PDB file of C-alpha atoms and ligand atoms in Angstrom:
ATOM      1  CA  UNK A  10      -5.607  26.623 -13.285  1.00 76.00           C
ATOM      2  CA  UNK A  11      -7.141  23.354 -12.257  1.00 94.00           C
ATOM      3  CA  UNK A  12      -5.182  20.172 -11.675  1.00 97.00           C
ATOM      4  CA  UNK A  13      -5.297  17.002 -13.754  1.00 98.00           C
ATOM      5  CA  UNK A  14      -7.117  14.349 -11.743  1.00 98.00           C
ATOM      6  CA  UNK A  15      -5.024  11.167 -11.462  1.00 98.00           C
ATOM      7  CA  UNK A  16      -7.364   8.243 -12.070  1.00 98.00           C
ATOM      8  CA  UNK A  17      -6.021   5.529  -9.770  1.00 98.00           C
ATOM      9  CA  UNK A  18      -9.017   3.324 -10.428  1.00 98.00           C
ATOM     10  CA  UNK A  19      -8.293   3.199 -14.166  1.00 98.00           C
ATOM     11  CA  UNK A  20      -4.533   2.732 -13.618  1.00 98.00           C
ATOM     12  CA  UNK A  21      -5.198  -0.113 -11.130  1.00 98.00           C
ATOM     13  CA  UNK A  22      -7.565  -1.807 -13.621  1.00 98.00           C
ATOM     14  CA  UNK A  23      -4.835  -1.694 -16.290  1.00 98.00           C
ATOM     15  CA  UNK A  24      -2.278  -3.092 -13.834  1.00 98.00           C
ATOM     16  CA  UNK A  25      -4.640  -5.914 -12.870  1.00 98.00           C
ATOM     17  CA  UNK A  26      -5.155  -6.799 -16.525  1.00 97.00           C
ATOM     18  CA  UNK A  27      -1.364  -7.020 -17.068  1.00 97.00           C
ATOM     19  CA  UNK A  28      -1.053  -9.151 -13.916  1.00 97.00           C
ATOM     20  CA  UNK A  29      -3.799 -11.525 -15.130  1.00 98.00           C
ATOM     21  CA  UNK A  30      -1.940 -12.070 -18.424  1.00 97.00           C
ATOM     22  CA  UNK A  31       1.311 -12.809 -16.578  1.00 97.00           C
ATOM     23  CA  UNK A  32      -0.464 -15.002 -13.998  1.00 97.00           C
ATOM     24  CA  UNK A  33      -1.750 -17.180 -16.854  1.00 97.00           C
ATOM     25  CA  UNK A  34       1.781 -17.349 -18.308  1.00 96.00           C
ATOM     26  CA  UNK A  35       3.104 -18.320 -14.851  1.00 97.00           C
ATOM     27  CA  UNK A  36       0.559 -21.138 -14.534  1.00 97.00           C
ATOM     28  CA  UNK A  37       1.514 -22.471 -17.982  1.00 96.00           C
ATOM     29  CA  UNK A  38       5.232 -22.415 -17.119  1.00 95.00           C
ATOM     30  CA  UNK A  39       5.145 -23.541 -13.489  1.00 96.00           C
ATOM     31  CA  UNK A  40       2.269 -26.023 -13.727  1.00 97.00           C
ATOM     32  CA  UNK A  41       0.503 -24.384 -10.773  1.00 98.00           C
ATOM     33  CA  UNK A  42      -1.185 -21.101  -9.937  1.00 98.00           C
ATOM     34  CA  UNK A  43       0.519 -18.354  -7.977  1.00 98.00           C
ATOM     35  CA  UNK A  44      -1.019 -18.407  -4.480  1.00 98.00           C
ATOM     36  CA  UNK A  45      -1.799 -15.790  -1.824  1.00 98.00           C
ATOM     37  CA  UNK A  46      -2.730 -16.735   1.751  1.00 98.00           C
ATOM     38  CA  UNK A  47      -4.608 -14.131   3.792  1.00 98.00           C
ATOM     39  CA  UNK A  48      -4.974 -14.561   7.541  1.00 98.00           C
ATOM     40  CA  UNK A  49      -7.702 -12.712   9.450  1.00 98.00           C
ATOM     41  CA  UNK A  50      -7.892 -12.907  13.233  1.00 98.00           C
ATOM     42  CA  UNK A  51     -11.174 -11.716  14.744  1.00 98.00           C
ATOM     43  CA  UNK A  52     -14.175  -9.974  13.265  1.00 95.00           C
ATOM     44  CA  UNK A  53     -13.225  -6.342  12.693  1.00 95.00           C
ATOM     45  CA  UNK A  54     -15.807  -5.264  10.067  1.00 94.00           C
ATOM     46  CA  UNK A  55     -13.407  -3.135   7.979  1.00 93.00           C
ATOM     47  CA  UNK A  56     -10.820  -5.960   7.959  1.00 96.00           C
ATOM     48  CA  UNK A  57     -13.500  -8.448   6.868  1.00 96.00           C
ATOM     49  CA  UNK A  58     -14.364  -6.198   3.907  1.00 95.00           C
ATOM     50  CA  UNK A  59     -10.663  -5.857   2.930  1.00 95.00           C
ATOM     51  CA  UNK A  60     -10.009  -9.600   3.210  1.00 97.00           C
ATOM     52  CA  UNK A  61     -13.053 -10.482   1.115  1.00 97.00           C
ATOM     53  CA  UNK A  62     -11.998  -7.959  -1.509  1.00 96.00           C
ATOM     54  CA  UNK A  63      -8.405  -9.277  -1.569  1.00 97.00           C
ATOM     55  CA  UNK A  64      -9.630 -12.864  -2.022  1.00 98.00           C
ATOM     56  CA  UNK A  65     -11.993 -11.911  -4.842  1.00 98.00           C
ATOM     57  CA  UNK A  66      -9.324  -9.863  -6.669  1.00 98.00           C
ATOM     58  CA  UNK A  67      -6.784 -12.689  -6.307  1.00 98.00           C
ATOM     59  CA  UNK A  68      -9.119 -15.205  -7.959  1.00 98.00           C
ATOM     60  CA  UNK A  69     -10.093 -12.687 -10.667  1.00 98.00           C
ATOM     61  CA  UNK A  70      -6.395 -12.304 -11.537  1.00 98.00           C
ATOM     62  CA  UNK A  71      -6.081 -16.070 -12.054  1.00 98.00           C
ATOM     63  CA  UNK A  72      -4.267 -16.817  -8.791  1.00 98.00           C
ATOM     64  CA  UNK A  73      -5.159 -19.145  -5.916  1.00 98.00           C
ATOM     65  CA  UNK A  74      -6.543 -17.557  -2.737  1.00 98.00           C
ATOM     66  CA  UNK A  75      -6.219 -19.290   0.638  1.00 98.00           C
ATOM     67  CA  UNK A  76      -8.250 -17.618   3.377  1.00 98.00           C
ATOM     68  CA  UNK A  77      -7.664 -18.465   7.033  1.00 98.00           C
ATOM     69  CA  UNK A  78     -10.117 -16.988   9.530  1.00 98.00           C
ATOM     70  CA  UNK A  79      -9.274 -17.428  13.180  1.00 98.00           C
ATOM     71  CA  UNK A  80     -11.356 -16.434  16.224  1.00 98.00           C
ATOM     72  CA  UNK A  81     -10.546 -13.172  18.050  1.00 98.00           C
ATOM     73  CA  UNK A  82      -9.245 -15.075  21.110  1.00 98.00           C
ATOM     74  CA  UNK A  83      -6.656 -17.096  19.113  1.00 98.00           C
ATOM     75  CA  UNK A  84      -3.426 -17.363  21.116  1.00 98.00           C
ATOM     76  CA  UNK A  85      -0.029 -16.360  19.758  1.00 98.00           C
ATOM     77  CA  UNK A  86       1.305 -19.935  19.488  1.00 98.00           C
ATOM     78  CA  UNK A  87      -1.646 -20.964  17.292  1.00 98.00           C
ATOM     79  CA  UNK A  88      -1.232 -17.978  14.978  1.00 98.00           C
ATOM     80  CA  UNK A  89       2.545 -18.463  14.698  1.00 98.00           C
ATOM     81  CA  UNK A  90       2.027 -22.173  13.941  1.00 98.00           C
ATOM     82  CA  UNK A  91      -0.309 -21.241  11.069  1.00 98.00           C
ATOM     83  CA  UNK A  92       2.256 -18.760   9.686  1.00 99.00           C
ATOM     84  CA  UNK A  93       4.965 -21.478   9.878  1.00 98.00           C
ATOM     85  CA  UNK A  94       2.661 -23.900   8.070  1.00 98.00           C
ATOM     86  CA  UNK A  95       2.116 -21.310   5.287  1.00 98.00           C
ATOM     87  CA  UNK A  96       5.879 -20.626   5.137  1.00 98.00           C
ATOM     88  CA  UNK A  97       6.402 -24.330   4.422  1.00 98.00           C
ATOM     89  CA  UNK A  98       3.547 -24.714   1.906  1.00 98.00           C
ATOM     90  CA  UNK A  99       4.848 -24.682  -1.701  1.00 97.00           C
ATOM     91  CA  UNK A 100       1.402 -23.644  -3.025  1.00 98.00           C
ATOM     92  CA  UNK A 101       1.631 -20.389  -1.039  1.00 98.00           C
ATOM     93  CA  UNK A 102       3.786 -17.656  -2.608  1.00 98.00           C
ATOM     94  CA  UNK A 103       2.559 -14.725  -0.555  1.00 98.00           C
ATOM     95  CA  UNK A 104       1.369 -14.445   3.055  1.00 98.00           C
ATOM     96  CA  UNK A 105      -0.601 -11.491   4.381  1.00 98.00           C
ATOM     97  CA  UNK A 106      -1.702 -11.266   8.005  1.00 98.00           C
ATOM     98  CA  UNK A 107      -4.414  -8.618   8.089  1.00 98.00           C
ATOM     99  CA  UNK A 108      -3.707  -5.785  10.538  1.00 96.00           C
ATOM    100  CA  UNK A 109      -4.671  -4.589  13.061  1.00 96.00           C
ATOM    101  CA  UNK A 110      -4.484  -7.764  15.152  1.00 97.00           C
ATOM    102  CA  UNK A 111      -6.456  -8.136  18.394  1.00 97.00           C
ATOM    103  CA  UNK A 112      -4.620  -6.353  21.220  1.00 97.00           C
ATOM    104  CA  UNK A 113      -3.289  -9.500  22.959  1.00 98.00           C
ATOM    105  CA  UNK A 114      -1.249 -10.402  19.836  1.00 98.00           C
ATOM    106  CA  UNK A 115       2.063  -8.663  19.076  1.00 98.00           C
ATOM    107  CA  UNK A 116       2.151  -7.564  15.427  1.00 98.00           C
ATOM    108  CA  UNK A 117       5.955  -7.392  15.233  1.00 97.00           C
ATOM    109  CA  UNK A 118       6.336 -10.977  16.498  1.00 98.00           C
ATOM    110  CA  UNK A 119       3.853 -12.219  13.905  1.00 98.00           C
ATOM    111  CA  UNK A 120       5.418 -10.260  11.024  1.00 98.00           C
ATOM    112  CA  UNK A 121       8.895 -11.472  12.057  1.00 98.00           C
ATOM    113  CA  UNK A 122       7.684 -15.084  11.679  1.00 98.00           C
ATOM    114  CA  UNK A 123       6.672 -14.653   8.016  1.00 98.00           C
ATOM    115  CA  UNK A 124       9.319 -15.873   5.557  1.00 98.00           C
ATOM    116  CA  UNK A 125      10.632 -12.566   4.084  1.00 98.00           C
ATOM    117  CA  UNK A 126      10.441 -14.094   0.584  1.00 97.00           C
ATOM    118  CA  UNK A 127       6.672 -14.604   1.081  1.00 98.00           C
ATOM    119  CA  UNK A 128       6.147 -11.228   2.823  1.00 98.00           C
ATOM    120  CA  UNK A 129       4.128  -9.583   0.038  1.00 98.00           C
ATOM    121  CA  UNK A 130       3.125  -6.746   2.415  1.00 98.00           C
ATOM    122  CA  UNK A 131       6.814  -5.807   2.700  1.00 98.00           C
ATOM    123  CA  UNK A 132       6.463  -5.346   6.479  1.00 98.00           C
ATOM    124  CA  UNK A 133       9.260  -7.710   7.628  1.00 98.00           C
ATOM    125  CA  UNK A 134      12.404  -5.901   8.842  1.00 98.00           C
ATOM    126  CA  UNK A 135      14.393  -7.847   6.230  1.00 98.00           C
ATOM    127  CA  UNK A 136      12.322  -6.235   3.473  1.00 98.00           C
ATOM    128  CA  UNK A 137      12.498  -2.798   5.125  1.00 98.00           C
ATOM    129  CA  UNK A 138      16.294  -3.246   5.203  1.00 98.00           C
ATOM    130  CA  UNK A 139      16.431  -4.414   1.598  1.00 98.00           C
ATOM    131  CA  UNK A 140      14.492  -1.318   0.524  1.00 98.00           C
ATOM    132  CA  UNK A 141      16.791   0.915   2.574  1.00 97.00           C
ATOM    133  CA  UNK A 142      19.945  -0.453   0.909  1.00 97.00           C
ATOM    134  CA  UNK A 143      18.511  -0.941  -2.594  1.00 96.00           C
ATOM    135  CA  UNK A 144      18.286  -4.751  -2.712  1.00 97.00           C
ATOM    136  CA  UNK A 145      15.433  -6.643  -4.365  1.00 95.00           C
ATOM    137  CA  UNK A 146      12.707  -7.479  -1.861  1.00 96.00           C
ATOM    138  CA  UNK A 147       9.079  -6.622  -1.246  1.00 98.00           C
ATOM    139  CA  UNK A 148       7.928  -3.024  -0.907  1.00 98.00           C
ATOM    140  CA  UNK A 149       4.705  -2.152   0.989  1.00 98.00           C
ATOM    141  CA  UNK A 150       1.798  -1.993  -1.443  1.00 98.00           C
ATOM    142  CA  UNK A 151       0.448   1.506  -0.832  1.00 98.00           C
ATOM    143  CA  UNK A 152       3.720   3.451  -1.288  1.00 98.00           C
ATOM    144  CA  UNK A 153       4.691   1.340  -4.307  1.00 98.00           C
ATOM    145  CA  UNK A 154       1.282   2.149  -5.822  1.00 98.00           C
ATOM    146  CA  UNK A 155       1.896   5.863  -5.167  1.00 98.00           C
ATOM    147  CA  UNK A 156       5.280   5.642  -6.925  1.00 98.00           C
ATOM    148  CA  UNK A 157       3.683   3.969  -9.946  1.00 98.00           C
ATOM    149  CA  UNK A 158       1.102   6.784 -10.216  1.00 98.00           C
ATOM    150  CA  UNK A 159       3.856   9.421  -9.900  1.00 98.00           C
ATOM    151  CA  UNK A 160       6.051   7.824 -12.574  1.00 98.00           C
ATOM    152  CA  UNK A 161       3.064   7.428 -14.885  1.00 98.00           C
ATOM    153  CA  UNK A 162       2.245  11.140 -14.486  1.00 98.00           C
ATOM    154  CA  UNK A 163       5.721  12.678 -14.338  1.00 98.00           C
ATOM    155  CA  UNK A 164       8.108  10.182 -15.940  1.00 98.00           C
ATOM    156  CA  UNK A 165      11.609  10.583 -14.489  1.00 98.00           C
ATOM    157  CA  UNK A 166      11.453  11.936 -10.911  1.00 98.00           C
ATOM    158  CA  UNK A 167      15.195  12.708 -10.549  1.00 98.00           C
ATOM    159  CA  UNK A 168      15.976  16.010  -8.871  1.00 98.00           C
ATOM    160  CA  UNK A 169      12.410  16.794  -7.839  1.00 98.00           C
ATOM    161  CA  UNK A 170      11.698  18.036  -4.306  1.00 98.00           C
ATOM    162  CA  UNK A 171       9.422  15.510  -2.580  1.00 99.00           C
ATOM    163  CA  UNK A 172       7.766  16.057   0.801  1.00 99.00           C
ATOM    164  CA  UNK A 173       6.221  13.021   2.510  1.00 98.00           C
ATOM    165  CA  UNK A 174       3.884  14.042   5.329  1.00 98.00           C
ATOM    166  CA  UNK A 175       3.716  11.090   7.737  1.00 98.00           C
ATOM    167  CA  UNK A 176       6.363   8.678   9.019  1.00 98.00           C
ATOM    168  CA  UNK A 177       4.581   5.339   9.467  1.00 97.00           C
ATOM    169  CA  UNK A 178       6.389   2.079   8.739  1.00 97.00           C
ATOM    170  CA  UNK A 179       3.613   1.149   6.294  1.00 97.00           C
ATOM    171  CA  UNK A 180       3.522   4.322   4.166  1.00 98.00           C
ATOM    172  CA  UNK A 181       5.705   7.310   5.104  1.00 98.00           C
ATOM    173  CA  UNK A 182       9.103   5.647   5.630  1.00 98.00           C
ATOM    174  CA  UNK A 183       8.961   3.274   2.626  1.00 98.00           C
ATOM    175  CA  UNK A 184       7.558   6.097   0.446  1.00 98.00           C
ATOM    176  CA  UNK A 185      10.537   8.272   1.344  1.00 98.00           C
ATOM    177  CA  UNK A 186      12.960   5.410   0.575  1.00 98.00           C
ATOM    178  CA  UNK A 187      11.329   4.820  -2.835  1.00 98.00           C
ATOM    179  CA  UNK A 188      11.477   8.517  -3.758  1.00 98.00           C
ATOM    180  CA  UNK A 189      15.112   8.722  -2.632  1.00 98.00           C
ATOM    181  CA  UNK A 190      15.913   5.704  -4.813  1.00 98.00           C
ATOM    182  CA  UNK A 191      14.420   7.688  -7.729  1.00 98.00           C
ATOM    183  CA  UNK A 192      16.855  10.541  -6.913  1.00 98.00           C
ATOM    184  CA  UNK A 193      14.292  12.931  -5.453  1.00 98.00           C
ATOM    185  CA  UNK A 194      15.364  15.333  -2.717  1.00 98.00           C
ATOM    186  CA  UNK A 195      13.208  13.926   0.071  1.00 98.00           C
ATOM    187  CA  UNK A 196      11.864  15.532   3.228  1.00 98.00           C
ATOM    188  CA  UNK A 197       9.870  13.503   5.747  1.00 98.00           C
ATOM    189  CA  UNK A 198       7.537  15.803   7.668  1.00 98.00           C
ATOM    190  CA  UNK A 199       5.403  14.807  10.669  1.00 96.00           C
ATOM    191  CA  UNK A 200       3.412  16.112  13.619  1.00 90.00           C
ATOM    192  CA  UNK A 201       6.477  17.781  15.211  1.00 95.00           C
ATOM    193  CA  UNK A 202       7.702  19.477  12.002  1.00 98.00           C
ATOM    194  CA  UNK A 203       8.127  23.254  12.383  1.00 98.00           C
ATOM    195  CA  UNK A 204       6.417  25.501   9.820  1.00 98.00           C
ATOM    196  CA  UNK A 205       4.779  22.558   8.049  1.00 98.00           C
ATOM    197  CA  UNK A 206       2.965  24.749   5.475  1.00 98.00           C
ATOM    198  CA  UNK A 207       6.302  26.277   4.399  1.00 98.00           C
ATOM    199  CA  UNK A 208       7.934  22.840   4.147  1.00 98.00           C
ATOM    200  CA  UNK A 209       5.071  21.544   1.971  1.00 98.00           C
ATOM    201  CA  UNK A 210       5.235  24.716  -0.193  1.00 98.00           C
ATOM    202  CA  UNK A 211       8.727  23.705  -1.375  1.00 98.00           C
ATOM    203  CA  UNK A 212       7.509  20.407  -2.793  1.00 98.00           C
ATOM    204  CA  UNK A 213       7.192  19.428  -6.450  1.00 99.00           C
ATOM    205  CA  UNK A 214       5.680  16.186  -5.101  1.00 99.00           C
ATOM    206  CA  UNK A 215       3.539  16.032  -1.943  1.00 99.00           C
ATOM    207  CA  UNK A 216       2.578  12.652  -0.499  1.00 99.00           C
ATOM    208  CA  UNK A 217       0.052  13.065   2.323  1.00 98.00           C
ATOM    209  CA  UNK A 218      -0.194  10.117   4.718  1.00 98.00           C
ATOM    210  CA  UNK A 219      -1.097  11.500   8.126  1.00 97.00           C
ATOM    211  CA  UNK A 220      -4.647  10.274   8.680  1.00 96.00           C
ATOM    212  CA  UNK A 221      -6.040  13.724   9.472  1.00 97.00           C
ATOM    213  CA  UNK A 222      -9.012  14.789   7.378  1.00 98.00           C
ATOM    214  CA  UNK A 223      -8.255  17.674   4.972  1.00 98.00           C
ATOM    215  CA  UNK A 224      -5.257  18.842   7.019  1.00 98.00           C
ATOM    216  CA  UNK A 225      -3.169  19.979   4.034  1.00 98.00           C
ATOM    217  CA  UNK A 226      -4.645  23.179   2.670  1.00 98.00           C
ATOM    218  CA  UNK A 227      -4.686  24.570  -0.837  1.00 98.00           C
ATOM    219  CA  UNK A 228      -2.362  27.485   0.010  1.00 98.00           C
ATOM    220  CA  UNK A 229       0.309  25.001   1.202  1.00 98.00           C
ATOM    221  CA  UNK A 230       0.660  23.647  -2.336  1.00 98.00           C
ATOM    222  CA  UNK A 231       3.212  25.025  -4.795  1.00 98.00           C
ATOM    223  CA  UNK A 232       1.482  25.923  -8.083  1.00 98.00           C
ATOM    224  CA  UNK A 233       1.815  23.010 -10.493  1.00 98.00           C
ATOM    225  CA  UNK A 234       2.901  20.445  -7.851  1.00 98.00           C
ATOM    226  CA  UNK A 235       1.758  16.813  -7.967  1.00 99.00           C
ATOM    227  CA  UNK A 236      -0.289  15.807  -4.909  1.00 99.00           C
ATOM    228  CA  UNK A 237      -0.758  12.177  -3.842  1.00 98.00           C
ATOM    229  CA  UNK A 238      -3.349  11.773  -1.082  1.00 98.00           C
ATOM    230  CA  UNK A 239      -3.079   8.487   0.855  1.00 98.00           C
ATOM    231  CA  UNK A 240      -5.651   9.516   3.490  1.00 97.00           C
ATOM    232  CA  UNK A 241      -8.980   7.719   3.817  1.00 96.00           C
ATOM    233  CA  UNK A 242     -10.957   9.475   6.556  1.00 96.00           C
ATOM    234  CA  UNK A 243     -14.658   9.087   7.259  1.00 94.00           C
ATOM    235  CA  UNK A 244     -16.259  12.377   8.374  1.00 95.00           C
ATOM    236  CA  UNK A 245     -19.858  13.501   8.991  1.00 95.00           C
ATOM    237  CA  UNK A 246     -21.592  14.584   5.772  1.00 94.00           C
ATOM    238  CA  UNK A 247     -23.823  17.646   5.387  1.00 92.00           C
ATOM    239  CA  UNK A 248     -26.887  15.415   5.570  1.00 92.00           C
ATOM    240  CA  UNK A 249     -27.768  14.379   9.123  1.00 91.00           C
ATOM    241  CA  UNK A 250     -26.574  10.865  10.042  1.00 92.00           C
ATOM    242  CA  UNK A 251     -24.553  10.348   6.821  1.00 95.00           C
ATOM    243  CA  UNK A 252     -20.780  10.141   6.414  1.00 95.00           C
ATOM    244  CA  UNK A 253     -18.414  10.740   3.506  1.00 95.00           C
ATOM    245  CA  UNK A 254     -14.799   9.854   2.712  1.00 96.00           C
ATOM    246  CA  UNK A 255     -12.156  12.569   2.540  1.00 97.00           C
ATOM    247  CA  UNK A 256      -8.382  12.480   2.165  1.00 98.00           C
ATOM    248  CA  UNK A 257      -5.636  14.223   4.136  1.00 98.00           C
ATOM    249  CA  UNK A 258      -5.676  17.066   1.583  1.00 98.00           C
ATOM    250  CA  UNK A 259      -8.383  19.753   1.241  1.00 98.00           C
ATOM    251  CA  UNK A 260      -9.166  18.487  -2.249  1.00 98.00           C
ATOM    252  CA  UNK A 261     -11.087  21.331  -3.887  1.00 98.00           C
ATOM    253  CA  UNK A 262      -8.633  23.984  -2.639  1.00 98.00           C
ATOM    254  CA  UNK A 263      -5.580  21.946  -3.624  1.00 98.00           C
ATOM    255  CA  UNK A 264      -7.027  21.064  -7.025  1.00 98.00           C
ATOM    256  CA  UNK A 265      -7.209  24.775  -7.873  1.00 98.00           C
ATOM    257  CA  UNK A 266      -3.423  25.116  -7.365  1.00 98.00           C
ATOM    258  CA  UNK A 267      -1.809  21.731  -8.083  1.00 98.00           C
ATOM    259  CA  UNK A 268      -0.707  20.403 -11.471  1.00 98.00           C
ATOM    260  CA  UNK A 269      -2.088  16.942 -10.734  1.00 98.00           C
ATOM    261  CA  UNK A 270      -3.874  15.378  -7.767  1.00 98.00           C
ATOM    262  CA  UNK A 271      -5.324  12.039  -6.687  1.00 98.00           C
ATOM    263  CA  UNK A 272      -8.990  12.078  -5.596  1.00 98.00           C
ATOM    264  CA  UNK A 273     -10.405  10.258  -2.542  1.00 98.00           C
ATOM    265  CA  UNK A 274     -11.911   7.820  -3.232  1.00 97.00           C
ATOM    266  CA  UNK A 275     -10.602   6.569  -6.608  1.00 97.00           C
ATOM    267  CA  UNK A 276      -6.969   7.663  -6.335  1.00 98.00           C
ATOM    268  CA  UNK A 277      -4.446   5.717  -4.244  1.00 98.00           C
ATOM    269  CA  UNK A 278      -7.014   3.320  -2.683  1.00 96.00           C
ATOM    270  CA  UNK A 279      -7.561   1.044  -5.704  1.00 97.00           C
ATOM    271  CA  UNK A 280      -3.785   0.741  -6.204  1.00 98.00           C
ATOM    272  CA  UNK A 281      -3.147  -1.094  -2.920  1.00 97.00           C
ATOM    273  CA  UNK A 282      -4.794  -4.406  -3.849  1.00 97.00           C
ATOM    274  CA  UNK A 283      -3.454  -4.237  -7.428  1.00 98.00           C
ATOM    275  CA  UNK A 284       0.103  -3.927  -6.047  1.00 98.00           C
ATOM    276  CA  UNK A 285      -0.555  -6.768  -3.591  1.00 98.00           C
ATOM    277  CA  UNK A 286      -1.396  -8.979  -6.582  1.00 98.00           C
ATOM    278  CA  UNK A 287       1.731  -7.727  -8.344  1.00 98.00           C
ATOM    279  CA  UNK A 288       3.916  -8.557  -5.323  1.00 98.00           C
ATOM    280  CA  UNK A 289       2.327 -12.025  -5.087  1.00 98.00           C
ATOM    281  CA  UNK A 290       3.055 -12.753  -8.734  1.00 98.00           C
ATOM    282  CA  UNK A 291       6.643 -11.518  -8.380  1.00 97.00           C
ATOM    283  CA  UNK A 292       6.985 -13.821  -5.328  1.00 97.00           C
ATOM    284  CA  UNK A 293       5.644 -16.754  -7.353  1.00 97.00           C
ATOM    285  CA  UNK A 294       8.162 -16.214 -10.164  1.00 97.00           C
ATOM    286  CA  UNK A 295      11.018 -15.914  -7.643  1.00 95.00           C
ATOM    287  CA  UNK A 296       9.915 -18.945  -5.597  1.00 94.00           C
ATOM    288  CA  UNK A 297       9.588 -21.044  -8.779  1.00 95.00           C
ATOM    289  CA  UNK A 298      13.007 -19.868 -10.018  1.00 94.00           C
ATOM    290  CA  UNK A 299      11.511 -18.517 -13.276  1.00 94.00           C
ATOM    291  CA  UNK A 300      12.812 -15.201 -14.644  1.00 90.00           C
ATOM    292  CA  UNK A 301      10.359 -12.361 -14.961  1.00 87.00           C
ATOM    293  CA  UNK A 302      11.510  -9.716 -17.440  1.00 78.00           C
ATOM    294  CA  UNK A 303      12.657  -6.586 -15.572  1.00 73.00           C
ATOM    295  CA  UNK A 304       9.860  -4.013 -15.510  1.00 75.00           C
ATOM    296  CA  UNK A 305       7.276  -6.549 -16.788  1.00 81.00           C
ATOM    297  CA  UNK A 306       4.900  -5.327 -14.071  1.00 82.00           C
TER     298      UNK A 306
HETATM  299  N1  LIG B  14      -4.683  -3.430   7.099  1.00 66.52           N
HETATM  300  C1  LIG B  14      -4.963  -2.325   6.355  1.00 66.52           C
HETATM  301  N2  LIG B  14      -4.161  -2.277   5.270  1.00 66.52           N
HETATM  302  C2  LIG B  14      -3.365  -3.367   5.334  1.00 66.52           C
HETATM  303  C3  LIG B  14      -2.335  -3.878   4.497  1.00 66.52           C
HETATM  304  O1  LIG B  14      -1.962  -3.307   3.461  1.00 66.52           O
HETATM  305  N3  LIG B  14      -1.766  -5.041   4.899  1.00 66.52           N
HETATM  306  C4  LIG B  14      -2.146  -5.683   6.026  1.00 66.52           C
HETATM  307  N4  LIG B  14      -1.525  -6.816   6.348  1.00 66.52           N
HETATM  308  N5  LIG B  14      -3.082  -5.232   6.842  1.00 66.52           N
HETATM  309  C5  LIG B  14      -3.694  -4.092   6.480  1.00 66.52           C
END
């Protein structure tokens, strides 16, 4: 058997097209565009690429993009003052402070300053709490994108055994909360888990978010299981001096056993920005007090 390959790139393109249609409808109703502010402190090359890509995608979806680039030595008071200014700006529906921040800045303090109703990353403790108790809020983009791919592939997830490998605040914990809310039986596994291969072997759904290249092997996968690989790891390629991207799952081995699997790249990766745009549009509708039909995006 060989697994179906889940095409996250195609799914994300479809989602972005639906968002663009709704963003145009929002502009017609509200008399303004939905707006996303992205704050970048310093010159980390990977962060610069992400921020550029987020800005471009925001404009392509028919929303306003506000980019704020601050020098690496920006002090905390200056950064917090900018966040407060964005909190108060009615043209800004969503605020994203690109992580990681330079070491002298405390990420939790900065995230805590963002108005939770503009926290389109879903990183504020208020949004983590809302997710935990089942209230409407913002859910981190990557796990919400994974859930969308799973529901598209499997339909109703109720009763399925789900194993999330990784317990970060950004992926593992919110992923587990989302799967629990869909009535999966959820296990969160991590670096201290005993007999990890046996735990993963029980899973109908495996979500790998550990950041270790190809750690999850093909013989850990239950035949027919659905495998979602969140890992993006750069490793040396066969050719001298070159690198290639691999996930947290040994793809070729797992593909021979699984029922469905996301590739790296082209699986979960393209979903993250699409969901960020979705969260921004949802924020705009809520901030403007206009109803958005349940399940519209
Ligand atoms: N850095 C890498 N991914 C992300 C993300 O999704 N949000 C923010 N704020 N920073 C990131």
